[in-house]
GROMACS .gro file of C-alpha atoms in nm:
model
  429
    1UNK     CA    1  -0.008  -0.013   0.020
    2UNK     CA    2   0.124   0.357  -0.107
    3UNK     CA    3   0.090   0.519   0.270
    4UNK     CA    4   0.289   0.847   0.125
    5UNK     CA    5   0.024   0.874  -0.161
    6UNK     CA    6  -0.288   0.816   0.059
    7UNK     CA    7  -0.144   1.066   0.305
    8UNK     CA    8  -0.115   1.309   0.029
    9UNK     CA    9  -0.442   1.241  -0.127
   10UNK     CA   10  -0.618   1.290   0.257
   11UNK     CA   11  -0.422   1.614   0.334
   12UNK     CA   12  -0.501   1.765  -0.019
   13UNK     CA   13  -0.893   1.694  -0.033
   14UNK     CA   14  -0.938   1.866   0.299
   15UNK     CA   15  -0.641   2.059   0.408
   16UNK     CA   16  -0.610   2.181   0.802
   17UNK     CA   17  -0.562   2.561   0.782
   18UNK     CA   18  -0.367   2.712   0.964
   19UNK     CA   19  -0.481   3.071   0.920
   20UNK     CA   20  -0.180   3.350   1.009
   21UNK     CA   21  -0.297   3.707   0.975
   22UNK     CA   22  -0.056   4.016   0.968
   23UNK     CA   23  -0.137   4.373   1.077
   24UNK     CA   24  -0.329   4.520   0.748
   25UNK     CA   25  -0.473   4.191   0.672
   26UNK     CA   26  -0.819   4.154   0.827
   27UNK     CA   27  -0.982   4.164   0.475
   28UNK     CA   28  -0.805   3.882   0.377
   29UNK     CA   29  -0.833   3.687   0.665
   30UNK     CA   30  -1.243   3.737   0.642
   31UNK     CA   31  -1.231   3.655   0.286
   32UNK     CA   32  -1.032   3.335   0.382
   33UNK     CA   33  -1.255   3.247   0.690
   34UNK     CA   34  -1.565   3.283   0.470
   35UNK     CA   35  -1.425   3.073   0.222
   36UNK     CA   36  -1.274   2.786   0.449
   37UNK     CA   37  -1.623   2.797   0.560
   38UNK     CA   38  -1.797   2.720   0.220
   39UNK     CA   39  -1.560   2.459   0.164
   40UNK     CA   40  -1.579   2.282   0.490
   41UNK     CA   41  -1.183   2.279   0.527
   42UNK     CA   42  -1.115   2.282   0.916
   43UNK     CA   43  -0.953   2.547   1.060
   44UNK     CA   44  -0.618   2.397   1.293
   45UNK     CA   45  -0.539   2.620   1.580
   46UNK     CA   46  -0.171   2.531   1.637
   47UNK     CA   47   0.120   2.405   1.400
   48UNK     CA   48   0.125   2.061   1.492
   49UNK     CA   49  -0.267   2.029   1.349
   50UNK     CA   50  -0.208   2.217   1.019
   51UNK     CA   51  -0.111   2.062   0.679
   52UNK     CA   52  -0.122   2.426   0.520
   53UNK     CA   53  -0.025   2.755   0.655
   54UNK     CA   54  -0.201   3.030   0.464
   55UNK     CA   55  -0.031   3.395   0.561
   56UNK     CA   56  -0.315   3.660   0.540
   57UNK     CA   57  -0.239   4.028   0.450
   58UNK     CA   58   0.083   4.272   0.320
   59UNK     CA   59   0.449   4.141   0.343
   60UNK     CA   60   0.608   4.217   0.712
   61UNK     CA   61   0.960   4.144   0.710
   62UNK     CA   62   0.997   4.194   1.094
   63UNK     CA   63   0.737   3.842   1.109
   64UNK     CA   64   0.930   3.649   0.866
   65UNK     CA   65   1.109   3.491   1.159
   66UNK     CA   66   0.808   3.395   1.359
   67UNK     CA   67   0.632   3.251   1.023
   68UNK     CA   68   0.925   3.040   0.987
   69UNK     CA   69   0.897   2.906   1.317
   70UNK     CA   70   0.548   2.834   1.231
   71UNK     CA   71   0.646   2.649   0.930
   72UNK     CA   72   0.915   2.431   1.107
   73UNK     CA   73   0.669   2.347   1.346
   74UNK     CA   74   0.402   2.179   1.081
   75UNK     CA   75   0.465   1.825   1.059
   76UNK     CA   76   0.515   1.676   0.689
   77UNK     CA   77   0.325   1.690   0.427
   78UNK     CA   78   0.287   2.082   0.443
   79UNK     CA   79   0.248   2.369   0.231
   80UNK     CA   80   0.242   2.715   0.244
   81UNK     CA   81   0.070   3.012   0.062
   82UNK     CA   82   0.073   3.392   0.091
   83UNK     CA   83  -0.245   3.624  -0.005
   84UNK     CA   84  -0.173   3.969   0.037
   85UNK     CA   85  -0.509   4.088  -0.073
   86UNK     CA   86  -0.883   3.969  -0.051
   87UNK     CA   87  -0.884   3.907  -0.449
   88UNK     CA   88  -0.582   3.637  -0.397
   89UNK     CA   89  -0.754   3.405  -0.141
   90UNK     CA   90  -0.915   3.176  -0.394
   91UNK     CA   91  -0.619   3.111  -0.580
   92UNK     CA   92  -0.390   3.091  -0.317
   93UNK     CA   93  -0.604   2.851  -0.147
   94UNK     CA   94  -0.641   2.594  -0.473
   95UNK     CA   95  -0.235   2.643  -0.531
   96UNK     CA   96  -0.206   2.482  -0.143
   97UNK     CA   97  -0.418   2.242  -0.204
   98UNK     CA   98  -0.240   2.122  -0.525
   99UNK     CA   99   0.090   2.158  -0.342
  100UNK     CA  100  -0.040   1.906  -0.108
  101UNK     CA  101  -0.151   1.678  -0.365
  102UNK     CA  102   0.030   1.357  -0.525
  103UNK     CA  103   0.309   1.443  -0.731
  104UNK     CA  104   0.137   1.430  -1.048
  105UNK     CA  105  -0.094   1.717  -0.931
  106UNK     CA  106   0.189   1.880  -0.823
  107UNK     CA  107   0.394   1.876  -1.143
  108UNK     CA  108   0.082   2.020  -1.298
  109UNK     CA  109   0.007   2.291  -1.090
  110UNK     CA  110   0.386   2.412  -1.163
  111UNK     CA  111   0.293   2.562  -1.449
  112UNK     CA  112   0.034   2.773  -1.300
  113UNK     CA  113   0.123   3.142  -1.325
  114UNK     CA  114   0.367   3.222  -1.021
  115UNK     CA  115   0.105   3.501  -0.892
  116UNK     CA  116  -0.154   3.245  -0.806
  117UNK     CA  117  -0.089   3.248  -0.452
  118UNK     CA  118   0.284   3.256  -0.438
  119UNK     CA  119   0.574   3.097  -0.527
  120UNK     CA  120   0.770   2.783  -0.483
  121UNK     CA  121   1.025   2.706  -0.251
  122UNK     CA  122   1.260   2.976  -0.138
  123UNK     CA  123   1.015   3.246  -0.202
  124UNK     CA  124   0.777   3.384   0.080
  125UNK     CA  125   0.461   3.265  -0.075
  126UNK     CA  126   0.326   2.906  -0.133
  127UNK     CA  127   0.565   2.633  -0.051
  128UNK     CA  128   0.591   2.264  -0.055
  129UNK     CA  129   0.810   1.992   0.152
  130UNK     CA  130   0.690   1.637   0.174
  131UNK     CA  131   0.989   1.431   0.333
  132UNK     CA  132   1.117   1.482   0.741
  133UNK     CA  133   1.258   1.786   0.685
  134UNK     CA  134   1.339   2.046   0.987
  135UNK     CA  135   0.972   2.049   1.115
  136UNK     CA  136   0.934   2.023   1.524
  137UNK     CA  137   0.576   1.867   1.580
  138UNK     CA  138   0.452   2.121   1.813
  139UNK     CA  139   0.211   2.169   2.063
  140UNK     CA  140  -0.133   1.950   2.154
  141UNK     CA  141  -0.456   2.099   1.978
  142UNK     CA  142  -0.758   2.180   2.063
  143UNK     CA  143  -1.005   2.132   1.782
  144UNK     CA  144  -1.109   2.326   1.477
  145UNK     CA  145  -1.269   2.680   1.480
  146UNK     CA  146  -0.995   2.794   1.734
  147UNK     CA  147  -1.168   2.664   2.043
  148UNK     CA  148  -0.954   2.637   2.381
  149UNK     CA  149  -1.153   2.425   2.579
  150UNK     CA  150  -1.209   2.705   2.860
  151UNK     CA  151  -0.947   2.908   3.052
  152UNK     CA  152  -0.694   2.656   2.999
  153UNK     CA  153  -0.682   2.607   2.632
  154UNK     CA  154  -0.340   2.768   2.519
  155UNK     CA  155  -0.193   2.533   2.317
  156UNK     CA  156   0.093   2.716   2.078
  157UNK     CA  157   0.113   3.002   2.312
  158UNK     CA  158   0.388   3.140   2.118
  159UNK     CA  159   0.292   3.108   1.775
  160UNK     CA  160   0.601   2.972   1.658
  161UNK     CA  161   0.815   3.188   1.875
  162UNK     CA  162   0.993   2.975   2.143
  163UNK     CA  163   1.231   2.711   2.071
  164UNK     CA  164   1.326   2.556   2.380
  165UNK     CA  165   1.227   2.148   2.425
  166UNK     CA  166   0.879   2.100   2.484
  167UNK     CA  167   0.805   2.460   2.342
  168UNK     CA  168   0.899   2.662   2.637
  169UNK     CA  169   1.144   2.871   2.756
  170UNK     CA  170   1.401   2.761   3.024
  171UNK     CA  171   1.289   2.905   3.385
  172UNK     CA  172   1.504   3.169   3.566
  173UNK     CA  173   1.442   3.290   3.943
  174UNK     CA  174   1.290   3.595   4.109
  175UNK     CA  175   1.108   3.735   4.417
  176UNK     CA  176   0.729   3.699   4.353
  177UNK     CA  177   0.485   3.952   4.539
  178UNK     CA  178   0.510   3.780   4.888
  179UNK     CA  179   0.877   3.798   4.870
  180UNK     CA  180   0.917   3.431   4.801
  181UNK     CA  181   1.217   3.323   4.574
  182UNK     CA  182   1.036   3.128   4.277
  183UNK     CA  183   1.114   3.036   3.941
  184UNK     CA  184   1.008   3.276   3.628
  185UNK     CA  185   0.906   3.184   3.326
  186UNK     CA  186   0.927   3.432   3.040
  187UNK     CA  187   0.615   3.323   2.782
  188UNK     CA  188   0.535   3.509   2.473
  189UNK     CA  189   0.199   3.486   2.333
  190UNK     CA  190   0.190   3.614   1.959
  191UNK     CA  191   0.213   3.715   1.701
  192UNK     CA  192   0.026   3.401   1.560
  193UNK     CA  193  -0.254   3.282   1.774
  194UNK     CA  194  -0.587   3.126   1.675
  195UNK     CA  195  -0.837   3.380   1.794
  196UNK     CA  196  -0.565   3.665   1.866
  197UNK     CA  197  -0.480   4.024   1.711
  198UNK     CA  198  -0.328   3.974   1.406
  199UNK     CA  199   0.042   4.031   1.441
  200UNK     CA  200   0.010   4.155   1.860
  201UNK     CA  201   0.288   4.015   2.054
  202UNK     CA  202   0.257   3.990   2.418
  203UNK     CA  203   0.572   3.924   2.656
  204UNK     CA  204   0.475   3.765   3.006
  205UNK     CA  205   0.692   3.691   3.275
  206UNK     CA  206   0.547   3.426   3.498
  207UNK     CA  207   0.580   3.281   3.859
  208UNK     CA  208   0.388   2.997   3.904
  209UNK     CA  209   0.073   3.028   3.702
  210UNK     CA  210   0.063   3.431   3.791
  211UNK     CA  211   0.181   3.715   3.538
  212UNK     CA  212   0.431   3.893   3.728
  213UNK     CA  213   0.523   4.159   3.441
  214UNK     CA  214   0.388   4.209   3.083
  215UNK     CA  215   0.561   4.418   2.783
  216UNK     CA  216   0.403   4.471   2.461
  217UNK     CA  217   0.632   4.498   2.131
  218UNK     CA  218   0.519   4.751   1.868
  219UNK     CA  219   0.317   4.654   1.605
  220UNK     CA  220   0.530   4.551   1.276
  221UNK     CA  221   0.450   4.774   0.981
  222UNK     CA  222   0.485   4.617   0.614
  223UNK     CA  223   0.702   4.726   0.330
  224UNK     CA  224   0.440   4.966   0.151
  225UNK     CA  225   0.228   5.163   0.392
  226UNK     CA  226  -0.031   5.186   0.089
  227UNK     CA  227  -0.057   4.760   0.126
  228UNK     CA  228  -0.213   4.815   0.484
  229UNK     CA  229  -0.577   4.902   0.550
  230UNK     CA  230  -0.750   4.913   0.878
  231UNK     CA  231  -1.070   4.756   0.764
  232UNK     CA  232  -1.324   4.792   1.029
  233UNK     CA  233  -1.260   5.179   1.042
  234UNK     CA  234  -1.263   5.246   0.640
  235UNK     CA  235  -1.605   5.437   0.701
  236UNK     CA  236  -1.454   5.656   0.943
  237UNK     CA  237  -1.129   5.704   0.764
  238UNK     CA  238  -1.331   5.811   0.419
  239UNK     CA  239  -1.527   6.022   0.646
  240UNK     CA  240  -1.250   6.203   0.788
  241UNK     CA  241  -1.111   6.254   0.410
  242UNK     CA  242  -1.439   6.450   0.320
  243UNK     CA  243  -1.628   6.143   0.142
  244UNK     CA  244  -2.000   6.116   0.220
  245UNK     CA  245  -2.044   5.772   0.392
  246UNK     CA  246  -2.380   5.675   0.521
  247UNK     CA  247  -2.443   5.610   0.888
  248UNK     CA  248  -2.581   5.266   0.809
  249UNK     CA  249  -2.297   5.174   0.657
  250UNK     CA  250  -2.060   5.288   0.957
  251UNK     CA  251  -2.300   5.100   1.224
  252UNK     CA  252  -2.308   4.788   0.966
  253UNK     CA  253  -1.920   4.762   0.994
  254UNK     CA  254  -1.929   4.846   1.387
  255UNK     CA  255  -2.182   4.523   1.461
  256UNK     CA  256  -2.011   4.336   1.205
  257UNK     CA  257  -1.655   4.445   1.419
  258UNK     CA  258  -1.814   4.364   1.740
  259UNK     CA  259  -1.948   3.986   1.630
  260UNK     CA  260  -1.581   3.938   1.490
  261UNK     CA  261  -1.444   4.039   1.819
  262UNK     CA  262  -1.725   3.811   1.998
  263UNK     CA  263  -1.610   3.536   1.802
  264UNK     CA  264  -1.273   3.528   1.933
  265UNK     CA  265  -1.354   3.519   2.284
  266UNK     CA  266  -1.624   3.268   2.216
  267UNK     CA  267  -1.357   3.041   2.064
  268UNK     CA  268  -1.116   3.118   2.364
  269UNK     CA  269  -1.357   3.066   2.597
  270UNK     CA  270  -1.436   2.719   2.474
  271UNK     CA  271  -1.790   2.786   2.279
  272UNK     CA  272  -1.715   2.718   1.932
  273UNK     CA  273  -2.080   2.674   1.773
  274UNK     CA  274  -2.155   3.021   1.905
  275UNK     CA  275  -1.811   3.145   1.793
  276UNK     CA  276  -1.895   3.015   1.429
  277UNK     CA  277  -2.245   3.204   1.447
  278UNK     CA  278  -2.083   3.511   1.537
  279UNK     CA  279  -1.881   3.449   1.214
  280UNK     CA  280  -2.162   3.363   0.980
  281UNK     CA  281  -2.345   3.682   1.126
  282UNK     CA  282  -2.070   3.918   1.044
  283UNK     CA  283  -2.041   3.803   0.737
  284UNK     CA  284  -2.390   3.838   0.650
  285UNK     CA  285  -2.395   4.171   0.766
  286UNK     CA  286  -2.060   4.279   0.556
  287UNK     CA  287  -2.238   4.118   0.268
  288UNK     CA  288  -2.497   4.391   0.301
  289UNK     CA  289  -2.804   4.156   0.402
  290UNK     CA  290  -3.108   4.355   0.470
  291UNK     CA  291  -3.183   4.430   0.846
  292UNK     CA  292  -3.484   4.220   0.811
  293UNK     CA  293  -3.320   3.889   0.715
  294UNK     CA  294  -3.060   3.925   0.995
  295UNK     CA  295  -3.231   4.096   1.278
  296UNK     CA  296  -3.407   3.791   1.387
  297UNK     CA  297  -3.087   3.569   1.372
  298UNK     CA  298  -2.919   3.861   1.532
  299UNK     CA  299  -3.161   3.895   1.844
  300UNK     CA  300  -3.164   3.508   1.945
  301UNK     CA  301  -2.787   3.525   1.908
  302UNK     CA  302  -2.728   3.819   2.142
  303UNK     CA  303  -2.996   3.653   2.402
  304UNK     CA  304  -2.831   3.338   2.398
  305UNK     CA  305  -2.498   3.477   2.447
  306UNK     CA  306  -2.582   3.752   2.683
  307UNK     CA  307  -2.783   3.519   2.921
  308UNK     CA  308  -2.540   3.234   2.960
  309UNK     CA  309  -2.483   3.157   3.275
  310UNK     CA  310  -2.175   2.930   3.228
  311UNK     CA  311  -2.010   3.212   3.042
  312UNK     CA  312  -2.047   3.435   3.276
  313UNK     CA  313  -1.928   3.259   3.543
  314UNK     CA  314  -1.605   3.159   3.312
  315UNK     CA  315  -1.543   3.519   3.283
  316UNK     CA  316  -1.659   3.713   3.581
  317UNK     CA  317  -1.398   3.934   3.806
  318UNK     CA  318  -1.134   3.901   3.518
  319UNK     CA  319  -0.967   4.183   3.367
  320UNK     CA  320  -1.129   4.415   3.605
  321UNK     CA  321  -1.123   4.816   3.512
  322UNK     CA  322  -1.345   5.109   3.590
  323UNK     CA  323  -1.507   5.356   3.314
  324UNK     CA  324  -1.290   5.565   3.531
  325UNK     CA  325  -0.968   5.442   3.499
  326UNK     CA  326  -1.043   5.337   3.175
  327UNK     CA  327  -1.089   5.669   3.039
  328UNK     CA  328  -0.828   5.810   3.230
  329UNK     CA  329  -0.596   5.552   3.020
  330UNK     CA  330  -0.730   5.734   2.726
  331UNK     CA  331  -0.973   5.438   2.659
  332UNK     CA  332  -1.320   5.496   2.492
  333UNK     CA  333  -1.613   5.293   2.312
  334UNK     CA  334  -1.723   4.979   2.451
  335UNK     CA  335  -1.435   4.875   2.703
  336UNK     CA  336  -1.465   5.191   2.876
  337UNK     CA  337  -1.907   5.201   2.881
  338UNK     CA  338  -1.880   4.844   2.999
  339UNK     CA  339  -1.641   4.954   3.328
  340UNK     CA  340  -1.598   4.643   3.472
  341UNK     CA  341  -1.477   4.286   3.387
  342UNK     CA  342  -1.456   4.053   3.096
  343UNK     CA  343  -1.852   3.953   3.143
  344UNK     CA  344  -1.917   4.354   3.139
  345UNK     CA  345  -1.703   4.381   2.847
  346UNK     CA  346  -1.872   4.125   2.599
  347UNK     CA  347  -2.231   4.236   2.714
  348UNK     CA  348  -2.181   4.588   2.626
  349UNK     CA  349  -2.081   4.435   2.271
  350UNK     CA  350  -2.375   4.277   2.273
  351UNK     CA  351  -2.598   4.564   2.364
  352UNK     CA  352  -2.408   4.779   2.120
  353UNK     CA  353  -2.513   4.538   1.862
  354UNK     CA  354  -2.891   4.533   1.955
  355UNK     CA  355  -2.869   4.895   1.935
  356UNK     CA  356  -2.735   4.934   1.582
  357UNK     CA  357  -2.984   4.671   1.463
  358UNK     CA  358  -3.238   4.941   1.370
  359UNK     CA  359  -2.968   5.185   1.202
  360UNK     CA  360  -2.855   4.928   0.958
  361UNK     CA  361  -2.993   5.136   0.655
  362UNK     CA  362  -2.996   5.480   0.782
  363UNK     CA  363  -2.906   5.710   0.494
  364UNK     CA  364  -2.793   6.023   0.693
  365UNK     CA  365  -2.419   6.111   0.671
  366UNK     CA  366  -2.184   6.013   0.907
  367UNK     CA  367  -2.034   6.261   1.162
  368UNK     CA  368  -1.687   6.083   1.236
  369UNK     CA  369  -1.744   6.307   1.613
  370UNK     CA  370  -2.060   6.178   1.709
  371UNK     CA  371  -2.025   5.805   1.571
  372UNK     CA  372  -1.763   5.588   1.749
  373UNK     CA  373  -1.557   5.339   1.531
  374UNK     CA  374  -1.590   4.998   1.704
  375UNK     CA  375  -1.310   5.075   1.950
  376UNK     CA  376  -1.386   5.415   2.026
  377UNK     CA  377  -1.388   5.766   1.894
  378UNK     CA  378  -1.165   5.760   1.605
  379UNK     CA  379  -0.856   5.989   1.575
  380UNK     CA  380  -0.585   5.904   1.315
  381UNK     CA  381  -0.358   6.088   1.571
  382UNK     CA  382  -0.488   5.849   1.852
  383UNK     CA  383  -0.612   5.520   1.758
  384UNK     CA  384  -0.849   5.377   1.991
  385UNK     CA  385  -0.678   5.018   1.956
  386UNK     CA  386  -0.355   5.236   2.105
  387UNK     CA  387  -0.511   5.274   2.407
  388UNK     CA  388  -0.594   4.938   2.469
  389UNK     CA  389  -0.315   4.771   2.401
  390UNK     CA  390  -0.120   5.059   2.669
  391UNK     CA  391  -0.393   4.905   2.873
  392UNK     CA  392  -0.318   4.551   2.843
  393UNK     CA  393   0.005   4.540   3.101
  394UNK     CA  394  -0.235   4.676   3.359
  395UNK     CA  395  -0.487   4.441   3.377
  396UNK     CA  396  -0.275   4.130   3.293
  397UNK     CA  397  -0.033   4.184   3.558
  398UNK     CA  398  -0.124   3.987   3.865
  399UNK     CA  399  -0.329   3.768   3.658
  400UNK     CA  400  -0.358   3.436   3.641
  401UNK     CA  401  -0.249   3.279   3.300
  402UNK     CA  402  -0.559   3.096   3.203
  403UNK     CA  403  -0.732   3.435   3.211
  404UNK     CA  404  -0.494   3.630   3.020
  405UNK     CA  405  -0.631   3.539   2.678
  406UNK     CA  406  -1.003   3.602   2.789
  407UNK     CA  407  -0.844   3.967   2.898
  408UNK     CA  408  -0.708   4.025   2.545
  409UNK     CA  409  -0.981   3.877   2.357
  410UNK     CA  410  -1.270   4.120   2.585
  411UNK     CA  411  -1.033   4.424   2.460
  412UNK     CA  412  -0.975   4.281   2.094
  413UNK     CA  413  -0.735   4.559   2.028
  414UNK     CA  414  -0.701   4.606   1.632
  415UNK     CA  415  -0.367   4.669   1.542
  416UNK     CA  416  -0.428   4.727   1.168
  417UNK     CA  417  -0.544   5.051   1.320
  418UNK     CA  418  -0.198   5.142   1.381
  419UNK     CA  419  -0.025   5.042   1.060
  420UNK     CA  420  -0.271   5.146   0.817
  421UNK     CA  421  -0.203   5.399   0.553
  422UNK     CA  422  -0.416   5.718   0.666
  423UNK     CA  423  -0.260   5.643   1.012
  424UNK     CA  424   0.087   5.650   0.903
  425UNK     CA  425   0.037   5.947   0.673
  426UNK     CA  426  -0.100   6.138   0.989
  427UNK     CA  427   0.210   6.010   1.201
  428UNK     CA  428   0.444   6.128   0.927
  429UNK     CA  429   0.282   6.442   0.941
   0.00000   0.00000   0.00000
């Protein structure tokens, strides 16, 4: 029996896809998620689960090294593709499946144009290796759609960054908060994790399971600033530049952004079925579905999630920040209005979605001074996500490691806001 050929055929028929989104690539990620769901291709949450590495967004040299580590952690047979724009997603996925196929299929695909998803071995586009090369099968997985089995689901924390045996760095020693000397563990979260802000790297110092110190890396920037777009705030960027934008378009984008954030949080909390529902509703809003078609489903979703006692129990008392402290830190929008813990923040998203439902088709012109962007009042000089990222150390220090990902998911800062074309132009003056 040709076991190698059988393995290749199985992988090519329905590859497990590890989606690595980079800052400025939200539109590409969304297009990939929609197509993967339509094709019923399972999502991998760790390199060890994956057959196909799909890089979504512009080329960022600073992230090439962690991408290579993700690639090394994937077991053979494997393939790698890169879609820089949403229009390239379908060709890239087709190229990846061809690369995973038996030799005859791979040779036939070699005649395809080089820009149909990437290039062959040695470039930064589609890649192929089918022997036992230098991969290191990585961490245990937790199922499709990025589910993480509740608080403790953190397989593959570092997104390919750690290289020590077992995927963890060696521990040092330091004094804990009670003055005792305990082992210290340096653990990076990101830049590539399932259900994680694109390209964000949060560096933790742990003693036991308690976070002692937090550092956040500056977001990586693309080679070409024009290639990076802050997808979720596009209506506000266009309105700020003088273009007439209907309020309905802006609130539709805002509600979709909250559903995207809820999809991440629900997946991290271990509720993958509702995470999928959130993403389907998100995609329906983005496709322009009429209010009458989505309102009943949105109301059922917000009621079911908002009333879940289990979800509230899992998230209660975690990452508490008062409304006053949030505003003092420059945070606005849902995180400031919620004024509380993770439970308060996701319930605020649900309330905002219900509030925006009647306005999905409002033709009035958007006033950026009146309507908040998804993460707060929009300002290219001070993007709302910059304040959310700056707040992370305060909320994570002293927290248990198991709660860290829930805290990040409940704020869900958007690094795209910091590297998009409009923001970079303002920063440069």
